[in-house]
Amino acid sequence: MISDVSEMTNAGCVQFCPAFGETTANIAKMVGFIENADLDLIVFPELATSGYEFKNRDEAFELALELDNGAEIAQFKNLSADTDTVLVFGFAERSGEKVYNSSALIEPDGSVTVYRKIHLFDQEKFRFDPGDRPPEVKSTKVGRIGMLICFDWIFPEVTRKLALDGAQLICHPSNLVLDLCQKSMFARSVENCVFTLTCNRTGTENRAGRELTFTGGSQILSTRGKTLAVASAEGEEVISAAIEPKVTDDKNLTSNNHILKDRRPEFYKGLE
Ligand code: ACM
């Protein structure tokens, strides 16, 4: 059993509009938010360092960051240590000949955990390699964190697996273009008794022959689906809430219903 290390966590989402291809400027903007936020945990959107609408795989590859060889990840590690803040952000990740739509979890002690998006959305299938490993739960100073990236929300199996593995906080960097996710995260939070932090971006990108408008509305939901903080549809905003990760460990909805132990998997065979 992974132990709890935190009582209260000041957790936030930085909703902003990355400029496509402007990695240096996007990172500078993220640094400014981190330095001024005074939070224990900060979640940024999906592909926060690069923007979203790559014309093709080559462009994604070119704008991707390398985990071990780049100054960028090192910069976030230093910043996490200097501000004692746990950071989660989406980025395009280059690894050998592969390019992934990834999320980094960076802790003040210098550790880096990466999740590679396993459910690619629409044109992403032509720009990225699909994630090649299962999502994991990382015990941090602010609680046990599991990551989803955007479209993963529509596969409830992912959040369920993270909850079964002990996740307390689901950090969910997103670039949402539909209006379905935010309402659905109510169910992900309640059915797993976890906090969910969906950090979306704002703005419009007009590239690759189509215009995409991102829907904002970043939100932090409680284990009972209560909206603890929510951002507007269009603004660049930091939202935050004081949350107590250990409340997620009581999975009893009533005195006779434990939401994980009451499952009857023998009747749901065939989900694979
Ligand atoms: C999405 O997965 N970016 C919609």
XYZ file of C-alpha atoms and ligand atoms in Angstrom:
276
model
C 0.000 0.000 0.000
C 1.395 3.393 -0.918
C 1.322 5.727 2.084
C -0.338 9.107 2.329
C 2.053 11.976 2.640
C -0.199 14.980 2.593
C -3.209 16.325 4.502
C -4.312 19.388 2.522
C -3.145 20.224 -0.978
C -3.590 23.544 -2.742
C -4.132 22.330 -6.259
C -4.651 24.385 -9.372
C -5.080 24.381 -13.117
C -3.481 26.986 -15.363
C -5.817 27.478 -18.310
C -4.013 29.361 -21.040
C -3.608 29.647 -24.794
C -0.275 28.251 -26.040
C 0.942 29.873 -29.268
C 1.497 27.207 -31.926
C 5.177 26.410 -32.455
C 6.384 29.033 -29.961
C 7.980 26.647 -27.494
C 10.253 29.202 -25.835
C 7.462 31.724 -25.359
C 5.009 29.087 -24.129
C 7.485 27.805 -21.567
C 8.264 31.364 -20.435
C 4.552 31.902 -19.902
C 4.253 28.656 -17.924
C 7.249 29.661 -15.791
C 5.569 32.973 -14.961
C 2.385 31.197 -13.893
C 4.344 28.740 -11.715
C 6.376 31.465 -10.014
C 3.289 33.471 -9.143
C 0.770 30.761 -8.322
C 1.844 29.730 -4.786
C 0.260 26.267 -5.140
C 1.373 22.762 -4.156
C 0.244 21.188 -7.425
C -0.215 22.847 -10.811
C -1.740 21.183 -13.872
C -1.300 22.682 -17.360
C -3.105 21.762 -20.618
C -2.237 19.020 -23.087
C 0.612 19.963 -25.507
C 1.132 23.131 -23.497
C 4.669 23.721 -24.756
C 3.952 23.374 -28.474
C 0.305 24.002 -29.345
C -1.979 21.347 -30.816
C -2.667 21.333 -34.528
C 0.451 19.897 -36.150
C 0.300 19.727 -39.941
C 1.889 16.300 -39.889
C 4.035 13.905 -37.941
C 7.288 15.603 -39.003
C 6.129 18.869 -37.509
C 5.169 17.125 -34.256
C 8.591 15.477 -34.189
C 10.352 18.788 -34.771
C 8.528 20.585 -31.966
C 8.804 17.694 -29.518
C 10.971 17.756 -26.399
C 13.363 15.051 -25.288
C 13.113 13.937 -21.697
C 16.804 13.453 -21.078
C 18.623 15.683 -23.540
C 16.761 18.941 -23.460
C 17.117 22.143 -21.466
C 13.333 22.431 -21.213
C 12.604 19.489 -18.928
C 15.649 20.440 -16.825
C 14.204 23.932 -16.487
C 10.892 22.551 -15.183
C 12.772 20.291 -12.753
C 14.672 23.262 -11.347
C 11.506 25.284 -11.077
C 9.660 22.482 -9.310
C 12.500 22.260 -6.768
C 12.811 26.037 -6.325
C 9.070 26.561 -5.780
C 8.418 23.206 -4.051
C 5.574 22.628 -6.513
C 4.471 19.410 -8.184
C 3.976 20.108 -11.905
C 1.898 18.271 -14.510
C 1.918 19.422 -18.140
C 1.323 18.090 -21.605
C 4.085 18.124 -24.218
C 5.070 16.413 -27.447
C 7.742 13.877 -26.514
C 10.451 12.662 -28.874
C 12.003 9.318 -28.045
C 14.264 7.817 -30.725
C 12.163 7.710 -33.890
C 8.887 7.910 -31.956
C 6.827 10.925 -31.035
C 4.224 10.755 -28.288
C 1.508 13.025 -26.945
C 2.730 12.908 -23.348
C 2.182 14.323 -19.906
C 5.037 14.914 -17.466
C 4.683 14.779 -13.696
C 7.653 16.594 -12.182
C 8.325 16.582 -8.448
C 10.507 18.874 -6.328
C 12.876 15.969 -5.593
C 13.743 15.857 -9.315
C 11.767 12.761 -10.244
C 9.959 12.755 -13.570
C 7.077 10.426 -14.433
C 5.749 10.389 -17.979
C 2.420 9.149 -19.269
C 2.047 8.701 -23.045
C -1.525 9.173 -24.285
C -2.987 5.792 -25.138
C -6.205 6.956 -26.844
C -5.334 9.300 -29.687
C -8.090 11.634 -30.876
C -8.966 12.111 -34.539
C -5.967 13.501 -36.533
C -3.612 12.764 -33.630
C -3.562 9.208 -34.969
C -1.541 10.479 -37.953
C 0.802 12.680 -35.916
C 1.732 10.651 -32.865
C 2.647 7.146 -31.869
C 0.109 5.711 -29.425
C 1.229 5.344 -25.816
C 3.180 2.165 -25.287
C 2.764 1.523 -21.561
C -0.026 1.443 -18.989
C -0.824 4.551 -16.951
C 0.725 4.452 -13.504
C 0.020 5.948 -10.095
C 2.816 8.009 -8.564
C 2.989 8.735 -4.860
C 4.008 12.390 -4.398
C 4.189 14.876 -1.559
C 0.695 16.101 -2.501
C -0.946 12.693 -2.797
C -1.105 9.780 -5.212
C -1.404 11.069 -8.767
C -2.671 9.368 -11.914
C -2.662 11.093 -15.294
C -5.096 11.041 -18.208
C -4.663 13.095 -21.354
C -7.761 14.687 -22.858
C -9.669 12.043 -24.923
C -8.706 9.311 -22.456
C -11.722 10.577 -20.465
C -14.143 8.749 -22.759
C -12.647 5.391 -21.791
C -13.772 4.957 -18.169
C -11.472 1.960 -17.862
C -8.439 4.249 -17.578
C -9.683 6.218 -14.579
C -11.012 3.016 -13.022
C -7.622 1.333 -13.336
C -5.914 4.345 -11.782
C -8.438 4.314 -8.918
C -7.920 0.577 -8.382
C -4.178 1.280 -8.244
C -4.731 3.863 -5.499
C -4.894 7.202 -7.319
C -6.323 10.067 -5.268
C -5.878 12.898 -7.761
C -6.512 12.472 -11.469
C -4.570 15.139 -13.347
C -6.033 15.612 -16.800
C -4.183 17.931 -19.218
C -6.569 18.582 -22.097
C -7.114 20.335 -25.426
C -10.870 19.809 -25.607
C -12.772 20.848 -28.702
C -16.129 19.217 -27.885
C -18.437 20.091 -25.003
C -18.859 16.544 -23.680
C -15.945 16.022 -21.331
C -16.488 18.500 -18.534
C -19.934 17.080 -17.659
C -18.672 13.511 -18.007
C -15.864 14.057 -15.515
C -18.611 14.288 -12.881
C -19.089 10.539 -13.422
C -15.353 9.761 -13.461
C -14.985 11.570 -10.111
C -18.017 10.004 -8.424
C -17.745 6.437 -9.744
C -14.117 6.249 -8.575
C -14.285 8.583 -5.562
C -11.304 10.626 -6.754
C -10.561 14.309 -7.300
C -10.298 15.210 -10.968
C -8.396 18.222 -12.290
C -9.173 18.819 -15.949
C -6.962 21.586 -17.323
C -8.100 22.697 -20.748
C -6.691 25.356 -23.046
C -8.364 28.278 -24.765
C -8.072 29.967 -28.137
C -8.327 28.959 -31.766
C -5.805 27.346 -34.078
C -6.220 27.589 -37.834
C -3.728 25.165 -39.331
C -3.690 21.958 -41.352
C -6.804 23.028 -43.266
C -9.200 23.318 -40.369
C -10.060 25.671 -37.546
C -10.213 24.338 -34.012
C -11.579 26.267 -31.059
C -10.724 24.970 -27.622
C -13.474 25.086 -25.056
C -11.779 26.220 -21.814
C -13.933 25.442 -18.792
C -11.089 23.871 -16.802
C -12.420 22.414 -13.599
C -11.557 20.777 -10.302
C -14.185 18.295 -9.100
C -14.540 16.636 -5.713
C -15.061 12.947 -5.030
C -18.799 13.660 -4.963
C -18.741 15.555 -8.246
C -18.935 18.995 -6.660
C -17.332 21.751 -8.721
C -14.634 23.162 -6.452
C -13.294 25.562 -9.075
C -14.110 26.288 -12.693
C -12.653 28.565 -15.367
C -14.451 30.516 -18.066
C -14.719 29.300 -21.659
C -12.227 31.802 -23.054
C -10.022 33.370 -20.409
C -6.458 32.642 -19.370
C -6.954 31.856 -15.693
C -5.545 30.040 -12.721
C -8.200 28.146 -10.774
C -7.485 26.391 -7.512
C -8.970 24.559 -4.568
C -7.772 23.266 -1.207
C -8.369 19.538 -1.287
C -7.749 16.677 1.102
C -6.478 13.698 -0.920
C -7.008 11.148 1.839
C -10.818 11.480 1.701
C -10.591 9.466 -1.525
C -9.491 6.431 0.452
C -12.963 5.966 1.938
C -14.758 4.311 -0.981
C -17.977 3.691 0.974
C -20.866 5.467 -0.683
C -23.231 4.127 1.982
C -22.419 1.933 4.957
C -23.310 -1.009 2.716
C -21.715 0.075 -0.558
C -18.000 0.134 -1.250
C -17.702 1.337 -4.834
C -14.696 -0.806 -5.686
C -15.388 -3.925 -3.624
C -19.056 -4.056 -4.726
C -18.065 -4.544 -8.348
C -19.124 -7.872 -9.899
C -16.486 -8.400 -12.618
C -17.692 -11.934 -13.217
C -20.729 -10.337 -14.865
C -18.751 -7.916 -17.032
C -16.518 -10.378 -18.783
C -15.648 -9.506 -22.374
C -14.658 -5.898 -21.765
C -11.385 -6.643 -23.504
C -8.229 15.605 -27.462
O -7.988 14.470 -27.056
N -7.263 16.507 -27.571
C -9.590 16.000 -27.814
